[in-house]
Coordinates of C-alpha atoms in Angstrom, one line a residue:
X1 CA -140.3 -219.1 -142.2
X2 CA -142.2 -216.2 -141.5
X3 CA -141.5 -214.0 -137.9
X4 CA -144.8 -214.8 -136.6
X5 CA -143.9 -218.7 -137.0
X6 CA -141.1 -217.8 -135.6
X7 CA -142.4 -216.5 -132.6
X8 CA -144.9 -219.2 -132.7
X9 CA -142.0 -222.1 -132.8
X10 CA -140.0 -221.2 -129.7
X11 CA -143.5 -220.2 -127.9
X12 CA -144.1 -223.8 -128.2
X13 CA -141.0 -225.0 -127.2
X14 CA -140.9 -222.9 -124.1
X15 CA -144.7 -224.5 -123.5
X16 CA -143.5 -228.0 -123.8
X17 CA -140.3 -227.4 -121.4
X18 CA -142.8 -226.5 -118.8
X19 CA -145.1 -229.1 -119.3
X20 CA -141.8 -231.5 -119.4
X21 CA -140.8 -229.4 -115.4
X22 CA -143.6 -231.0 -114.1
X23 CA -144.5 -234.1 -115.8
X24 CA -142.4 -235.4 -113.3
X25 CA -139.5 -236.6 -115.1
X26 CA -137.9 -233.5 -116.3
X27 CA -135.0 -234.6 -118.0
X28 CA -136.4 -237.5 -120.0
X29 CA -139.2 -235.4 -121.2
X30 CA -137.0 -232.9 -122.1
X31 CA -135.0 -235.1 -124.0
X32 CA -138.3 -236.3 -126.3
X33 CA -139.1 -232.9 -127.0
X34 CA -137.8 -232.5 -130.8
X35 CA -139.0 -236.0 -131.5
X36 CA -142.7 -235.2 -129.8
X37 CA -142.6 -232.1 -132.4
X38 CA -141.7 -233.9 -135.2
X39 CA -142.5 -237.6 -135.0
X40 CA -141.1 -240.1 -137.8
X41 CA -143.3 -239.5 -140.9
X42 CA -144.8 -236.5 -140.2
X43 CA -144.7 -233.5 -142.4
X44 CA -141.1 -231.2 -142.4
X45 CA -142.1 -227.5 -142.8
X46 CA -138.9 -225.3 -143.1
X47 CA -135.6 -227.6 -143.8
X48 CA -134.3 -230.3 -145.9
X49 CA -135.4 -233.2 -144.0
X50 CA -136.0 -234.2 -140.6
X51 CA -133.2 -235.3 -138.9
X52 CA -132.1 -231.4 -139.9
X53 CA -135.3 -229.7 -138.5
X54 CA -134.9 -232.0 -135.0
X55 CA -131.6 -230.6 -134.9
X56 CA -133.0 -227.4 -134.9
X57 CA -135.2 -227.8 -132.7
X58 CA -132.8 -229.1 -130.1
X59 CA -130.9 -226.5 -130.3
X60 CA -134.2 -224.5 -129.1
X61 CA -134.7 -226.5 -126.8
X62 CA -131.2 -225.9 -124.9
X63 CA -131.5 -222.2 -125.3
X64 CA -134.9 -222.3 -123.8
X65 CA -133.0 -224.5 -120.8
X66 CA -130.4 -221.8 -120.5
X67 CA -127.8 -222.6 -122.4
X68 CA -125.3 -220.6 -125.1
X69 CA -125.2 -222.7 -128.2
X70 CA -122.1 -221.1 -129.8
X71 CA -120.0 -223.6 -127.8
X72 CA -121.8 -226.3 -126.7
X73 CA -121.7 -230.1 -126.9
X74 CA -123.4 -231.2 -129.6
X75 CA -123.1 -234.6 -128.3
X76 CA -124.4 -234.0 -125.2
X77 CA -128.2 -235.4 -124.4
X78 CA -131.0 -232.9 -123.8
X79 CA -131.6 -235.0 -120.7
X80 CA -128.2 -233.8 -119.1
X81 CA -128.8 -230.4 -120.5
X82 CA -132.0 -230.3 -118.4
X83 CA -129.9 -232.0 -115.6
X84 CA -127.9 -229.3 -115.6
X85 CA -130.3 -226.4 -115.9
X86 CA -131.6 -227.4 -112.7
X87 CA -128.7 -228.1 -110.7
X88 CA -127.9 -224.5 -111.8
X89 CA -127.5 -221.7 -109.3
X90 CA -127.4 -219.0 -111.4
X91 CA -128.4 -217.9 -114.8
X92 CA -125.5 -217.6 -117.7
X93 CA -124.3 -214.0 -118.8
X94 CA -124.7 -212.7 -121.8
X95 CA -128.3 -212.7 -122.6
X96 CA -128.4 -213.6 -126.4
X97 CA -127.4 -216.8 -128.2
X98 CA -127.2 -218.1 -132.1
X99 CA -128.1 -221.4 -133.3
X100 CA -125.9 -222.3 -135.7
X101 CA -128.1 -224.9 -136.8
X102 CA -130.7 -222.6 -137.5
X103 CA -128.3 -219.5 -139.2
X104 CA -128.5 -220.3 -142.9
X105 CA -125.2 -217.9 -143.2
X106 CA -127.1 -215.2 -145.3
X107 CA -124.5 -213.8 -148.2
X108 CA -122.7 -211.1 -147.0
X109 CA -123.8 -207.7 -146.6
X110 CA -123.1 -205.4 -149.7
X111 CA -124.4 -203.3 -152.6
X112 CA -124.5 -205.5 -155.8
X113 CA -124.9 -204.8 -159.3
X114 CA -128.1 -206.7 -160.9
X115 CA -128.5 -208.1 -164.1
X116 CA -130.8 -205.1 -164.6
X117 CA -127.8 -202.9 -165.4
X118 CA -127.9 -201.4 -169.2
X119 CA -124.3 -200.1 -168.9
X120 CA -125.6 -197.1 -170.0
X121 CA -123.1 -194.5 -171.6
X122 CA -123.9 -191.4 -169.1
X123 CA -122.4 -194.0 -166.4
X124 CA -123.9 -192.2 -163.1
X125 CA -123.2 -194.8 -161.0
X126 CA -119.3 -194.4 -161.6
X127 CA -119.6 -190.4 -161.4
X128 CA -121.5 -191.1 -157.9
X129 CA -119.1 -193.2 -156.8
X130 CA -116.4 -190.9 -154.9
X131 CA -113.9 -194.2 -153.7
X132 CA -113.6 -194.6 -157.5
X133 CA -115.2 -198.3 -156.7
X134 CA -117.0 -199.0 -159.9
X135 CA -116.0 -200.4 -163.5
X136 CA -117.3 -201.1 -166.0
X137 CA -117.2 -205.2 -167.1
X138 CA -118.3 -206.6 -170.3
X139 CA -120.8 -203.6 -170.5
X140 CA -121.8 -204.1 -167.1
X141 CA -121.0 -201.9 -164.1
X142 CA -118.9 -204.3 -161.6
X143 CA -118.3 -202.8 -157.7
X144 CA -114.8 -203.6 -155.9
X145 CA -116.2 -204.5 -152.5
X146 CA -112.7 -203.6 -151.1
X147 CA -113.1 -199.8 -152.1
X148 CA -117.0 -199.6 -152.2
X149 CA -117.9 -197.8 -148.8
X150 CA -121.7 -198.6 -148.9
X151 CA -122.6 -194.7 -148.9
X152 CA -125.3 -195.7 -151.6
X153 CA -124.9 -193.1 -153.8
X154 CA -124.6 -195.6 -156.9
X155 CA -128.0 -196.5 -155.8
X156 CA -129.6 -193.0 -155.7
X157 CA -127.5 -192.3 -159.3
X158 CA -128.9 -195.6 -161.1
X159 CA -131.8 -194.6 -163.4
X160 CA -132.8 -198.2 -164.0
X161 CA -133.0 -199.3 -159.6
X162 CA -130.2 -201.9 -160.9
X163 CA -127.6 -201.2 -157.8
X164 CA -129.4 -202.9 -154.8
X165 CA -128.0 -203.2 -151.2
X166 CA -128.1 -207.2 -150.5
X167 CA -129.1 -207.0 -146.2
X168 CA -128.3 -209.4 -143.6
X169 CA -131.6 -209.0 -141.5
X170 CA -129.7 -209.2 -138.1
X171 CA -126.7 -207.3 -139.3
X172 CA -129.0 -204.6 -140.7
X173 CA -130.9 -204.2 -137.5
X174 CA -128.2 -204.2 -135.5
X175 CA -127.2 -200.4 -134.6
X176 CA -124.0 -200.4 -132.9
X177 CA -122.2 -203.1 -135.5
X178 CA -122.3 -205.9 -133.0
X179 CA -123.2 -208.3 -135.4
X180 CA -120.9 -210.0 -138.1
X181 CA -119.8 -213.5 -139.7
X182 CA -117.4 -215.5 -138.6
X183 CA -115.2 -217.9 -141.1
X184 CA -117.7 -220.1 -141.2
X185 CA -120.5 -217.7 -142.5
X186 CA -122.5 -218.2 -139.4
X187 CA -123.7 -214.7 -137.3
X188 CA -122.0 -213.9 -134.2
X189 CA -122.7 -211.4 -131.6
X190 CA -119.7 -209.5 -129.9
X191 CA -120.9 -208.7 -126.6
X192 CA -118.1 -206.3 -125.9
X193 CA -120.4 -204.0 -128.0
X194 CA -123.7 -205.5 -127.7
X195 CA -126.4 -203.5 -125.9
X196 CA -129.1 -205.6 -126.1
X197 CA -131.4 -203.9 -127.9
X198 CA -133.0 -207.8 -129.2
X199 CA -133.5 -205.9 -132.7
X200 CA -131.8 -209.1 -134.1
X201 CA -133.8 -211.4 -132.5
X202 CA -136.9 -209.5 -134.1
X203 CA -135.1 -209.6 -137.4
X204 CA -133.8 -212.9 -137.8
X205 CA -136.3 -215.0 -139.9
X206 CA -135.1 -217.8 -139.6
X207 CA -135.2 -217.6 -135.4
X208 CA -131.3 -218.1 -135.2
X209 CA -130.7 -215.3 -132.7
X210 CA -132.5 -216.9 -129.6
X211 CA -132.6 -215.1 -125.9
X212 CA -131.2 -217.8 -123.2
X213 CA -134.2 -218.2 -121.2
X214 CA -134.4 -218.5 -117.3
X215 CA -137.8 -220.1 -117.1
X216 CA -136.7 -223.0 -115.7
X217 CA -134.6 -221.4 -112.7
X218 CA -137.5 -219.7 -112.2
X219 CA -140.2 -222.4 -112.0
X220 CA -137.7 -224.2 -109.6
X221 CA -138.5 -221.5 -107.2
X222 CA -142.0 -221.0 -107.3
X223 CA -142.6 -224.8 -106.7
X224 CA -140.1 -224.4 -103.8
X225 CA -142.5 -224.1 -100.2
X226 CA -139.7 -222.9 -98.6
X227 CA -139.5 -219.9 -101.0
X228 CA -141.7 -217.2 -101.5
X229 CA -141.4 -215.6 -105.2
X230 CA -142.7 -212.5 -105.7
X231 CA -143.1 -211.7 -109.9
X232 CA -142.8 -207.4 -110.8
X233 CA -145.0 -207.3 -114.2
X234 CA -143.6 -204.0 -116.6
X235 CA -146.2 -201.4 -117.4
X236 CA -146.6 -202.6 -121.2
X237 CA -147.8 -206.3 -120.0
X238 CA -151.3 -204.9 -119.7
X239 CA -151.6 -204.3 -123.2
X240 CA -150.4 -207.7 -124.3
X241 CA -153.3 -209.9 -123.3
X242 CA -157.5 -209.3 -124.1
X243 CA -158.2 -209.6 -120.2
X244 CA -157.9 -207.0 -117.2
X245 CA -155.0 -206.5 -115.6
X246 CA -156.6 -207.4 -112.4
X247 CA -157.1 -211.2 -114.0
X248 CA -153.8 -211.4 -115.5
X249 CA -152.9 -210.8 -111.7
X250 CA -154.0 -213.6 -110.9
X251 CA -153.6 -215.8 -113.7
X252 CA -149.9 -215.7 -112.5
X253 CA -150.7 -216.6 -109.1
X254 CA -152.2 -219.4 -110.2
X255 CA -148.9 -220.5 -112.4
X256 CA -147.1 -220.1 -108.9
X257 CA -145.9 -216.7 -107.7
X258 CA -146.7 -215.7 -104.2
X259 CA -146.7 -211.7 -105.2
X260 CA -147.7 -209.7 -108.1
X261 CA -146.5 -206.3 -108.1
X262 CA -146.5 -203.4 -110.8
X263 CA -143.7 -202.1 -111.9
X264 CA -146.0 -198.8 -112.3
X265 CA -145.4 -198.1 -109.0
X266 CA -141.3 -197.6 -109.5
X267 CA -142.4 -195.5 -112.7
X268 CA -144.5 -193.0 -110.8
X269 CA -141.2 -192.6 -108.2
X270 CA -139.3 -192.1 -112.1
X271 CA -142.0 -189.7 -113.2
X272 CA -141.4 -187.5 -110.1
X273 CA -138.0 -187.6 -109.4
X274 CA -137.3 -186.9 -113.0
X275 CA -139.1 -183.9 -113.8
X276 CA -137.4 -182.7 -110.3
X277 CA -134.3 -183.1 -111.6
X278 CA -135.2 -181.4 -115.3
X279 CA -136.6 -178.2 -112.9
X280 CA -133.2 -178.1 -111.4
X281 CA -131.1 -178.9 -114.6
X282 CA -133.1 -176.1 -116.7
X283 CA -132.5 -173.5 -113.7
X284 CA -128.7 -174.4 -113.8
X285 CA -128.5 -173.7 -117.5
X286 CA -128.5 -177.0 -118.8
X287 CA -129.2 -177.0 -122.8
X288 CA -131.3 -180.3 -122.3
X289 CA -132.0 -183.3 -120.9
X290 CA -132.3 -186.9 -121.9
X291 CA -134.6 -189.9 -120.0
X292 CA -133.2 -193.2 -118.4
X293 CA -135.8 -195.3 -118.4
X294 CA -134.8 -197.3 -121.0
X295 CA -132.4 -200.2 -120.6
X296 CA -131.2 -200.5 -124.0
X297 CA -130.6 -196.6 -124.1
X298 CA -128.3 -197.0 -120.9
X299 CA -126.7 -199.6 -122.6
X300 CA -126.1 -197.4 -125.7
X301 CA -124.8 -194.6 -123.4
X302 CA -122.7 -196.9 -121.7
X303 CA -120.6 -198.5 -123.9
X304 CA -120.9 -196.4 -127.2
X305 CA -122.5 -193.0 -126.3
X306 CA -120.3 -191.8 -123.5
X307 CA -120.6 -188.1 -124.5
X308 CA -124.2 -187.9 -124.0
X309 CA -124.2 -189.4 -120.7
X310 CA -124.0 -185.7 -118.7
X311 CA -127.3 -185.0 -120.0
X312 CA -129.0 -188.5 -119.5
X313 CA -130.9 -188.0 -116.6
X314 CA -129.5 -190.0 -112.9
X315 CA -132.6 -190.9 -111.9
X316 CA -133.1 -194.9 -111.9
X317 CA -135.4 -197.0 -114.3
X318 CA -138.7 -197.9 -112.7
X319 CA -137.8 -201.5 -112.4
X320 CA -134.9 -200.0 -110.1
X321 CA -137.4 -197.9 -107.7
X322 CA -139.8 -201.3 -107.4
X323 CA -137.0 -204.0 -106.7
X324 CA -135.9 -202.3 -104.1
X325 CA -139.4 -202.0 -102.6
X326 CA -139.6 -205.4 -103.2
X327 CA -136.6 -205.9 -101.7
X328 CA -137.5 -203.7 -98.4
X329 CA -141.3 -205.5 -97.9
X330 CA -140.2 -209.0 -99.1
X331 CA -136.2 -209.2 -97.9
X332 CA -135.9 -212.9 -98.2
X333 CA -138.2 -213.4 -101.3
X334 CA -137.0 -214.8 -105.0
X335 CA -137.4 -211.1 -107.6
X336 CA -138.9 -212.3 -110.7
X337 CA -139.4 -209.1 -113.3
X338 CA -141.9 -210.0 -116.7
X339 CA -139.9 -208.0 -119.2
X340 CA -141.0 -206.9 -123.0
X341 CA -137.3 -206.8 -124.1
X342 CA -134.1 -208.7 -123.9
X343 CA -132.7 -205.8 -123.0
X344 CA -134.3 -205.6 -119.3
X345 CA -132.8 -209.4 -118.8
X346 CA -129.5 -207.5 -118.8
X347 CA -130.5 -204.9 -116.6
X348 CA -132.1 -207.2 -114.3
X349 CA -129.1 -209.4 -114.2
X350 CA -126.9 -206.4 -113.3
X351 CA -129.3 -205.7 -110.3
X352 CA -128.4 -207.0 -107.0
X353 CA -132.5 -206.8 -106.2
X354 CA -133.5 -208.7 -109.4
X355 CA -132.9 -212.3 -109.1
X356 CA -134.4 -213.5 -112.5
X357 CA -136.1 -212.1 -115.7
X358 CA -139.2 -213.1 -117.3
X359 CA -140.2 -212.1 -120.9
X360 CA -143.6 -212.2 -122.2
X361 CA -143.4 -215.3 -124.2
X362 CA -142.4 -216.8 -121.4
X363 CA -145.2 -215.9 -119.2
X364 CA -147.6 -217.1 -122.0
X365 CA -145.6 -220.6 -122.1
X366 CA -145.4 -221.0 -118.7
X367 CA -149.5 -220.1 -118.4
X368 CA -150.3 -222.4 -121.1
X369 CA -148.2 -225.1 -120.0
X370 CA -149.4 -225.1 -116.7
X371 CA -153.5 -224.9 -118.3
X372 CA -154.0 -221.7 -116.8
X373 CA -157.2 -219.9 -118.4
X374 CA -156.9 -216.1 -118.2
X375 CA -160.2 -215.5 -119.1
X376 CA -161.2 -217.7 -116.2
X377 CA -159.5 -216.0 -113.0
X378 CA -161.0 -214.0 -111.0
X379 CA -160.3 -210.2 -110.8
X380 CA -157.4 -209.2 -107.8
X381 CA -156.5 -205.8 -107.0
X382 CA -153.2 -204.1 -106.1
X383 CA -152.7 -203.1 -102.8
X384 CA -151.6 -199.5 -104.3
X385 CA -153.1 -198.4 -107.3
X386 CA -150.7 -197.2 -109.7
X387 CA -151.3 -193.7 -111.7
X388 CA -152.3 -193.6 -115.7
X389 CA -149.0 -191.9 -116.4
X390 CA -147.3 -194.8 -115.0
X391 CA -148.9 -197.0 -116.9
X392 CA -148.3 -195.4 -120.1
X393 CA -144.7 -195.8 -119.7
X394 CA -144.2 -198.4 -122.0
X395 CA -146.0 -196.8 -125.0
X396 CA -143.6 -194.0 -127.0
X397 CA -144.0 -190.3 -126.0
X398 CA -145.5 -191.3 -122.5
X399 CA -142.2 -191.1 -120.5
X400 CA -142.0 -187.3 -121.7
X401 CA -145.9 -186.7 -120.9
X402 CA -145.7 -188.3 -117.4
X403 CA -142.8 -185.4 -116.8
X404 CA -144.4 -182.9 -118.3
X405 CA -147.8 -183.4 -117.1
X406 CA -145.8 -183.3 -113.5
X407 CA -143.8 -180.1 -113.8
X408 CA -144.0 -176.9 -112.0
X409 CA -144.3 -175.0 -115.1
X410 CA -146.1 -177.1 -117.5
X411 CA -144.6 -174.6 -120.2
X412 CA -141.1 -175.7 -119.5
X413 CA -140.5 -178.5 -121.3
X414 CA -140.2 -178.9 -124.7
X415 CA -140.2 -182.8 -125.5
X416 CA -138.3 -184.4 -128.7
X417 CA -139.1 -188.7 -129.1
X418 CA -136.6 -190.5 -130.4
X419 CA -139.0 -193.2 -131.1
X420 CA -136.5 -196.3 -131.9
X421 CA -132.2 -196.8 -131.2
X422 CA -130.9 -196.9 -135.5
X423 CA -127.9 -195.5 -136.3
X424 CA -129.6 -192.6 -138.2
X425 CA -131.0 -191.9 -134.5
X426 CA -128.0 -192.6 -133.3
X427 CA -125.9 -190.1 -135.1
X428 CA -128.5 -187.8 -134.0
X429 CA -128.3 -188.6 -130.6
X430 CA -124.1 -188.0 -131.0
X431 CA -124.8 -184.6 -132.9
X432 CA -126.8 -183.3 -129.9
X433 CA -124.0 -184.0 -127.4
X434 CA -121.3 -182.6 -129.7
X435 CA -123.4 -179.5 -130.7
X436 CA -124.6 -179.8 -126.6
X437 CA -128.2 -178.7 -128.2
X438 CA -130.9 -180.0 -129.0
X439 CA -132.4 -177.8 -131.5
X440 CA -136.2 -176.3 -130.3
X441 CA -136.4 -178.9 -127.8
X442 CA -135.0 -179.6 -123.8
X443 CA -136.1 -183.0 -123.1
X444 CA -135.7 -185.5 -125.2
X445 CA -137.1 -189.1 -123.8
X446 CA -135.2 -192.0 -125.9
X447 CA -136.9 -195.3 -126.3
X448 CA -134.9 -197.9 -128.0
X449 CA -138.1 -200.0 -129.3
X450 CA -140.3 -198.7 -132.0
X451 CA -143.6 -197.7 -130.6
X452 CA -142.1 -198.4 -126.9
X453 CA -142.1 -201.0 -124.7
X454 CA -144.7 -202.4 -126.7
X455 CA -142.9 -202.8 -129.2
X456 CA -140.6 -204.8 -127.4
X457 CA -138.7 -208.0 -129.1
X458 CA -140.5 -210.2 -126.6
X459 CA -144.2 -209.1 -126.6
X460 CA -147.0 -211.1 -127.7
X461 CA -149.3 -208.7 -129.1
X462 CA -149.8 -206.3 -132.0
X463 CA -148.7 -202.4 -131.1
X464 CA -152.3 -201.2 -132.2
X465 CA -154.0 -204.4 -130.0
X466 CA -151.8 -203.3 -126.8
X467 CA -152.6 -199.5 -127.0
X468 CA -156.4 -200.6 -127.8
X469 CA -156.3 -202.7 -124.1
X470 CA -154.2 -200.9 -122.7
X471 CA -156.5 -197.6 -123.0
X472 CA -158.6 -199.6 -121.0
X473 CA -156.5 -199.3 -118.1
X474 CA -155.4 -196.2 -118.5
X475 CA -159.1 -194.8 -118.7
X476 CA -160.0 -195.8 -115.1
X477 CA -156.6 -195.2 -113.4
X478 CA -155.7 -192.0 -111.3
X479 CA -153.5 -189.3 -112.3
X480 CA -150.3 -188.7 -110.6
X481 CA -150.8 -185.6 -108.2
X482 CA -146.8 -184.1 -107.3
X483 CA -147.2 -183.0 -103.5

């Protein structure tokens, strides 16, 4: 099973959950939910048979109510799960979860020796090898995976490409090492190390790594009279659907929300009071500095990057700037933000003015289960009108540009993307804080998606579709003027 289908798979599972919330009866519909998907006798696309693929699916189906699956009760009904999920008060920690059901346990990860090998005599994979891993077997070369250090330099030294590296997709994508098999051969994520990056949940093809959605906490609220629910949409969301902004607005009153605010608005407060700071940390003698916009970055910084952390900037993400100005004009209203990444949900949760997070897909299932045309609402405006810097936030380079383009001295900085968190940017990241330079450059914005936010695990769009709509926007929007 492809990504895409992927994608497509637990779209449609988080469609049919909220078309289950207000069938009016929840749980039971709930319940029916792998069968409705694959009835008896119908066709069984990716496992064995189909008592296998409707246990697949019900593990979706909990994750999309909420629930880690490492643990659960596998003879618990998906009636009682839904029970629970809205009885609940407060979403679970820990963002990510793995369906067993769905890992297929993917051999380790390793170099290996193919049968393309011609044990040639010049042996250049043994004279690469400095941990003295390789022999030679029956004319073959043979690694000891208890010596081989996976430097790769067998590979490189093979003249016939015979010494391949077999990958774990999310153990490959994963750049901190947070990612390994436990003795059953099925992936586990230590979240002790974890920074939520959700480059495992792009990389699994199967769909095993699943985020624990909060969809149905959140449709609990905006049905609620008694609540008012106010939803803070991220920069990149404009580029993720062919309509205006100014619909899309209102395509997500209609699925509920009292309030649609732009998270713009916190970015421009980011733009400003980060290029302030970089005037003052240049004129103090600082050798550079780094952005904090990105979540997953201050997760990084957090928890494995500690030594870079004097030169990440202090000032706050943009979601920070606009919860709190949600917070100050709405004070008793339910903080919904519409996130591209997994790695927002943990920020958000760790947010006192965030009460839940909302990722694209989510949005799409909750519009399409709730038969809400886009194309069909009517335009709404913002009450403040955010500037084109802003809303270029979520696109690489356009964190850097907005400071830049704000600066004193337009001269003064000299910008270096990291476009991406790997651990070869990673190591370069460490080099700049023990070297404390940053070679030809003095600000260096970090985004931990390729391409940006829109690039995010949880977007539905293409990179080159979003920058195509979101140019649209970004055409007819203001620039930001520092007073």
């Amino acid at each position: 099973m492809g990504v895409t289908q992927s994608i497509e798979l637990k779209s449609e599972i988080l469609e049919r959950i909220v078309e289950a919330f207000f069938s009016g009866n929840f749980e039971e519909n709930a319940r029916l939910i792998p069968y409705k998907m694959r009835p008896k006798g119908s066709d069984v696309p990716y496992r064995c048979c189909i008592y296998k693929e409707r246990a697949v699916l019900k593990e979706r189906v909990k994750a999309g109510l909420g629930f880690a699956l490492e643990e659960d009760d596998e003879t618990k009904l998906l009636s009682t799960y839904a029970s629970e999920a809205l009885s609940r008060t407060s979403p679970e920690p820990d963002p990510l979860t793995v369906l067993d059901a769905a890992c297929v346990g993917c051999v380790p990860s390793r170099i290996y020796v193919t049968d393309l090998c011609q044990g040639c005599v010049a042996r250049p994979c043994q004279s690469a090898c400095k941990f003295g891993a390789i022999s030679m077997v029956d004319g073959k070369s043979k690694i000891d995976g208890s010596k081989c250090k996976n430097c790769k330099m067998c590979m490189k030294a093979c003249p016939y490409n015979a010494i391949v590296k077999l990958a774990v997709p999310c153990e490959d994508a994963c750049p901190v090492g947070a990612i390994s098999k436990d003795e059953n051969n099925i992936t586990r994520i230590d979240y002790d190390m974890c920074i939520t990056c959700g480059k495992c949940v792009s990389a699994c093809p199967f769909g095993a790594v699943h985020e624990k959605s909060q969809i149905v906490d959140i449709m609990k609220n905006i049905i609620d009279p008694d609540k008012k629910t106010v939803a803070m949409i991220a920069p990149s969301i404009a580029g993720q659907y062919d309509c205006s902004l100014y619909k899309l607005k209102s395509a997500i009153k209609k699925s509920g929300f009292d309030e649609v605010i732009e998270v713009a608005q916190g970015a421009d407060i980011t733009t400003l009071n980060e290029a302030e700071e970089f005037e003052e940390r240049m004129k103090d003698g600082a050798p550079f500095m780094t952005t904090s916009c990105c979540a997953g970055y201050n997760n990084l910084t957090a928890m494995h990057l500690k030594d870079i952390q004097e030169f990440k900037s202090a000032t706050g993400t943009p979601l920070f700037y606009t919860s709190r100005i949600v917070r100050e004009k709405f004070p008793n209203a339910v903080s919904v933000f519409i996130s591209p990444c997994v790695a927002k949900r943990k920020e958000g949760m760790a947010n006192d003015n965030v009460d839940y997070v909302m990722n694209y897909q989510e949005l799409s299932a909750l519009l399409k289960g709730r038969k809400i045309s886009i194309e069909e609402c009517s335009e709404e405006q913002f009450d403040k009108t955010s500037s084109r810097q802003a809303r270029n936030f979520g696109v690489t380079g356009g964190v850097a540009e907005a400071v830049q383009s704000v600066l004193k001295d337009k001269n003064l900085a000299k910008p270096y993307i990291i476009d991406g968190l790997t651990k070869e940017t990673i190591k370069e990241l460490k080099k700049f804080a023990k070297d404390r330079n940053c070679p030809d450059c003095n600000l260096v914005e970090v985004m931990c998606c390729e391409g940006g936010c829109i690039g995010g695990n949880a977007t539905v769009s293409t990179q080159k579709d979003a920058k195509k709509q979101l140019k649209v926007l970004l055409d007819e929007s203001p620039d930001l003027e520092r007073e």
